GROMACS .gro file of C-alpha atoms in nm:
model
  237
    1MET     CA    1   9.629  10.576   8.241
    2THR     CA    2   9.492  10.825   8.494
    3LYS     CA    3   9.557  10.816   8.865
    4LEU     CA    4   9.185  10.775   8.925
    5LYS     CA    5   9.192  10.449   8.732
    6LEU     CA    6   9.511  10.335   8.898
    7LEU     CA    7   9.415  10.403   9.258
    8PHE     CA    8   9.113  10.197   9.348
    9SER     CA    9   9.020  10.351   9.681
   10VAL     CA   10   9.122  10.575   9.965
   11SER     CA   11   9.006  10.333  10.227
   12CYS     CA   12   9.147  10.427  10.562
   13LEU     CA   13   9.157  10.737  10.779
   14ILE     CA   14   9.519  10.827  10.849
   15LEU     CA   15   9.604  10.943  11.199
   16LEU     CA   16   9.920  11.145  11.159
   17SER     CA   17  10.153  11.179  11.445
   18SER     CA   18  10.414  11.037  11.221
   19CYS     CA   19  11.150  10.817  11.256
   20LYS     CA   20  11.854  11.084  11.376
   21VAL     CA   21  11.953  10.790  11.150
   22ILE     CA   22  12.113  10.553  11.398
   23SER     CA   23  12.127  10.232  11.204
   24LYS     CA   24  12.266   9.887  11.259
   25GLY     CA   25  12.412   9.656  11.001
   26THR     CA   26  12.298   9.299  10.962
   27MET     CA   27  12.417   9.011  10.750
   28CYS     CA   28  12.123   8.823  10.609
   29GLU     CA   29  12.133   8.447  10.642
   30GLY     CA   30  12.141   8.225  10.337
   31ASN     CA   31  12.372   8.079  10.074
   32SER     CA   32  12.292   8.313   9.787
   33PRO     CA   33  12.542   8.594   9.711
   34LYS     CA   34  12.248   8.835   9.694
   35PHE     CA   35  12.210   8.804  10.072
   36THR     CA   36  12.442   9.091  10.162
   37LYS     CA   37  12.463   9.346  10.440
   38HIS     CA   38  12.159   9.570  10.475
   39GLU     CA   39  12.110   9.842  10.733
   40TYR     CA   40  11.802   9.895  10.943
   41VAL     CA   41  11.670  10.142  11.201
   42ASP     CA   42  11.504  10.073  11.534
   43LEU     CA   43  11.219  10.323  11.558
   44GLY     CA   44  11.100  10.192  11.894
   45LEU     CA   45  10.770  10.077  11.747
   46PRO     CA   46  10.530   9.869  11.960
   47SER     CA   47  10.550   9.573  11.721
   48GLY     CA   48  10.930   9.558  11.728
   49ILE     CA   49  10.942   9.597  11.350
   50LEU     CA   50  11.277   9.730  11.223
   51TRP     CA   51  11.270   9.934  10.902
   52ALA     CA   52  11.541   9.916  10.637
   53THR     CA   53  11.728  10.240  10.566
   54MET     CA   54  11.687  10.201  10.188
   55ASN     CA   55  11.438  10.074   9.934
   56LEU     CA   56  11.478   9.739   9.769
   57GLY     CA   57  11.724   9.780   9.482
   58SER     CA   58  11.859  10.113   9.611
   59PHE     CA   59  12.217  10.196   9.712
   60SER     CA   60  12.150  10.523   9.898
   61LEU     CA   61  11.887  10.676  10.125
   62GLU     CA   62  11.743  10.899   9.855
   63GLU     CA   63  11.723  10.653   9.564
   64GLY     CA   64  11.386  10.507   9.476
   65GLY     CA   65  11.530  10.165   9.398
   66ASP     CA   66  11.361   9.899   9.189
   67PHE     CA   67  10.997   9.868   9.088
   68PHE     CA   68  10.793   9.552   9.130
   69SER     CA   69  10.446   9.435   9.038
   70TRP     CA   70  10.267   9.306   9.346
   71GLY     CA   71  10.366   8.947   9.420
   72GLU     CA   72  10.651   8.942   9.166
   73VAL     CA   73  11.011   8.907   9.280
   74SER     CA   74  11.199   9.053   8.984
   75THR     CA   75  11.194   9.375   8.785
   76LYS     CA   76  11.096   9.406   8.419
   77LYS     CA   77  11.079   9.659   8.137
   78ILE     CA   78  10.700   9.662   8.104
   79TYR     CA   79  10.453   9.656   8.393
   80GLY     CA   80  10.128   9.558   8.230
   81LEU     CA   81   9.835   9.323   8.267
   82SER     CA   82   9.945   9.096   7.982
   83ASN     CA   83  10.276   9.002   8.146
   84TYR     CA   84  10.165   8.990   8.510
   85LYS     CA   85  10.269   8.654   8.660
   86LEU     CA   86   9.984   8.618   8.909
   87GLY     CA   87   9.697   8.695   8.675
   88LYS     CA   88   9.578   8.746   8.322
   89GLY     CA   89   9.454   9.062   8.158
   90ASN     CA   90   9.438   9.293   7.859
   91ASP     CA   91   9.667   9.596   7.859
   92ASP     CA   92   9.393   9.799   7.689
   93ASP     CA   93   9.148   9.737   7.973
   94ASP     CA   94   9.260   9.847   8.320
   95GLU     CA   95   8.989   9.638   8.487
   96SER     CA   96   9.043   9.314   8.297
   97LEU     CA   97   9.279   9.146   8.544
   98THR     CA   98   9.178   8.794   8.643
   99PRO     CA   99   9.392   8.692   8.943
  100THR     CA  100   9.527   8.336   8.936
  101LYS     CA  101   9.656   8.358   9.295
  102TYR     CA  102   9.550   8.568   9.594
  103ASN     CA  103   9.183   8.570   9.507
  104ASP     CA  104   8.865   8.571   9.717
  105ASN     CA  105   8.617   8.624   9.433
  106PRO     CA  106   8.487   8.316   9.243
  107LYS     CA  107   8.403   8.545   8.951
  108TYR     CA  108   8.774   8.581   8.876
  109SER     CA  109   8.922   8.235   8.941
  110VAL     CA  110   8.954   7.966   9.207
  111VAL     CA  111   8.916   8.118   9.552
  112ASP     CA  112   9.226   8.063   9.766
  113SER     CA  113   9.150   8.325  10.036
  114LEU     CA  114   9.516   8.426  10.059
  115TYR     CA  115   9.539   8.786  10.178
  116THR     CA  116   9.912   8.822  10.252
  117LEU     CA  117  10.198   8.742  10.015
  118SER     CA  118  10.365   8.406  10.069
  119MET     CA  119  10.744   8.400  10.112
  120GLU     CA  120  10.806   8.290   9.753
  121ASP     CA  121  10.611   8.594   9.629
  122ASP     CA  122  10.767   8.845   9.871
  123ALA     CA  123  11.042   9.036   9.686
  124ALA     CA  124  11.213   9.153  10.008
  125PHE     CA  125  11.236   8.796  10.140
  126VAL     CA  126  11.363   8.660   9.809
  127GLU     CA  127  11.614   8.940   9.745
  128TRP     CA  128  11.748   9.004  10.097
  129GLY     CA  129  11.697   8.676  10.278
  130PRO     CA  130  11.485   8.519  10.553
  131GLU     CA  131  11.528   8.799  10.807
  132TRP     CA  132  11.342   9.037  10.577
  133ARG     CA  133  10.993   9.077  10.433
  134MET     CA  134  10.767   9.336  10.275
  135PRO     CA  135  10.569   9.550  10.522
  136THR     CA  136  10.204   9.470  10.577
  137TYR     CA  137   9.920   9.719  10.573
  138ALA     CA  138   9.931   9.717  10.954
  139ASP     CA  139  10.307   9.790  10.954
  140PHE     CA  140  10.259  10.110  10.754
  141LEU     CA  141   9.969  10.219  10.974
  142GLU     CA  142  10.193  10.175  11.278
  143LEU     CA  143  10.462  10.385  11.111
  144ILE     CA  144  10.210  10.657  11.035
  145GLU     CA  145  10.055  10.662  11.380
  146ASN     CA  146  10.379  10.652  11.582
  147CYS     CA  147  10.613  10.883  11.387
  148LYS     CA  148  10.628  11.241  11.265
  149TRP     CA  149  10.642  11.288  10.888
  150LYS     CA  150  10.820  11.587  10.732
  151TRP     CA  151  10.857  11.653  10.358
  152LYS     CA  152  11.227  11.701  10.293
  153LYS     CA  153  11.491  11.713  10.020
  154ILE     CA  154  11.799  11.493  10.058
  155ASN     CA  155  12.074  11.498   9.793
  156GLY     CA  156  11.835  11.648   9.541
  157LYS     CA  157  11.554  11.398   9.602
  158TYR     CA  158  11.226  11.474   9.775
  159GLY     CA  159  11.050  11.246  10.017
  160TYR     CA  160  10.945  11.209  10.380
  161LYS     CA  161  11.173  11.206  10.680
  162VAL     CA  162  10.988  10.976  10.918
  163LYS     CA  163  11.107  11.042  11.273
  164ALA     CA  164  11.025  10.829  11.577
  165LYS     CA  165  10.984  10.929  11.940
  166ASN     CA  166  11.327  10.781  12.018
  167GLY     CA  167  11.488  11.024  11.772
  168ASN     CA  168  11.574  10.767  11.506
  169TRP     CA  169  11.448  10.820  11.152
  170ILE     CA  170  11.421  10.682  10.802
  171PHE     CA  171  11.378  10.859  10.468
  172LEU     CA  172  11.113  10.746  10.221
  173PRO     CA  173  11.193  10.898   9.879
  174ALA     CA  174  10.927  10.989   9.625
  175ALA     CA  175  11.004  10.758   9.335
  176GLY     CA  176  10.695  10.762   9.117
  177LEU     CA  177  10.536  10.459   8.959
  178ARG     CA  178  10.577  10.242   8.649
  179TYR     CA  179  10.283  10.130   8.440
  180ASN     CA  180  10.333   9.958   8.105
  181ASP     CA  181  10.658  10.119   7.983
  182GLN     CA  182  10.600  10.459   8.145
  183HIS     CA  183  10.757  10.609   8.459
  184ASP     CA  184  10.498  10.854   8.595
  185TYR     CA  185  10.419  11.065   8.903
  186ARG     CA  186  10.787  11.119   8.986
  187ASP     CA  187  10.714  11.366   9.269
  188GLU     CA  188  10.480  11.116   9.432
  189SER     CA  189  10.534  10.768   9.563
  190PHE     CA  190  10.367  10.430   9.584
  191TYR     CA  191  10.501  10.177   9.835
  192TRP     CA  192  10.362   9.825   9.820
  193THR     CA  193  10.244   9.640  10.125
  194SER     CA  194  10.219   9.259  10.125
  195THR     CA  195   9.844   9.286  10.184
  196LEU     CA  196   9.572   9.214   9.929
  197TYR     CA  197   9.291   9.469   9.896
  198GLU     CA  198   9.001   9.307  10.077
  199LYS     CA  199   8.734   9.470   9.860
  200ASN     CA  200   8.879   9.375   9.522
  201SER     CA  201   9.127   9.094   9.454
  202ARG     CA  202   9.253   9.277   9.145
  203ALA     CA  203   9.421   9.530   9.372
  204ALA     CA  204   9.666   9.535   9.663
  205ARG     CA  205   9.726   9.780   9.946
  206LEU     CA  206   9.992  10.048   9.923
  207LEU     CA  207  10.109  10.368  10.086
  208TYR     CA  208  10.065  10.670   9.859
  209PHE     CA  209  10.216  11.009   9.931
  210ASP     CA  210  10.308  11.344   9.782
  211SER     CA  211  10.421  11.669   9.948
  212LYS     CA  212  10.077  11.735  10.097
  213MET     CA  213   9.924  11.400  10.183
  214ARG     CA  214   9.991  11.045  10.295
  215GLU     CA  215   9.720  10.784  10.262
  216MET     CA  216   9.674  10.409  10.249
  217MET     CA  217   9.523  10.320   9.915
  218ALA     CA  218   9.492  10.025   9.678
  219ALA     CA  219   9.622   9.990   9.323
  220ASN     CA  220   9.612   9.751   9.031
  221ARG     CA  221   9.844   9.462   9.118
  222CYS     CA  222  10.042   9.482   8.793
  223SER     CA  223  10.160   9.838   8.868
  224GLY     CA  224  10.533   9.881   8.928
  225CYS     CA  225  10.580  10.023   9.279
  226THR     CA  226  10.868  10.056   9.525
  227ILE     CA  227  10.929   9.841   9.833
  228ARG     CA  228  11.080   9.928  10.173
  229PRO     CA  229  11.173   9.602  10.351
  230VAL     CA  230  11.124   9.541  10.722
  231ARG     CA  231  11.253   9.284  10.970
  232VAL     CA  232  11.151   9.172  11.315
  233ASP     CA  233  11.375   9.192  11.619
  234LYS     CA  234  11.430   8.828  11.719
  235ALA     CA  235  11.386   8.920  12.085
  236LYS     CA  236  11.030   9.032  12.014
  237ARG     CA  237  10.921   8.739  11.797
   0.00000   0.00000   0.00000
């Protein structure tokens, strides 16, 4: 599968001003043993959003972590259309996905007009607990517009150091993408948002980057992409 088929559209103009890791620990609420301590960074963003220091499924700043299809809350060996939980499709036809949830096109299925993942379909919420969620399209735009982005190598892994005006920063590693049983584009990265692509329900919004560019795009929902959780400062809710 080519990147041109995978990435549906470059649909927004990125304004790059682009976060010293000073992080705080937090114990997620909940009864499940998976709700353990996760660190976050206050980047001083207008929204009050706090960004996790690591990707979902990662144990260090530079690890890519786990891969998820959009709206799924567990990993798998194959990321294809035929085993996508929120739609049906043929693995031999990249455009055959018929969404069964999060759909605004009657041509595909029943229209539900849901444009943001519900809690039960948000991997960050399910894995880390109720204080956490996946970032929205707007959250990534805020990160892009309010921080400085510098391509950097940490412990042998490339990615972006995203530094805020208050001096705090996070590192977003380039982790590649999984499609079917392949792990491709390892020097690039694809970070899911929780936002459906408004022009095509078969796709969802994501942040794409490599060493030269960072853009908000959309990709086939069954693709296996990484997730960087966020949380909201209670004082700013």
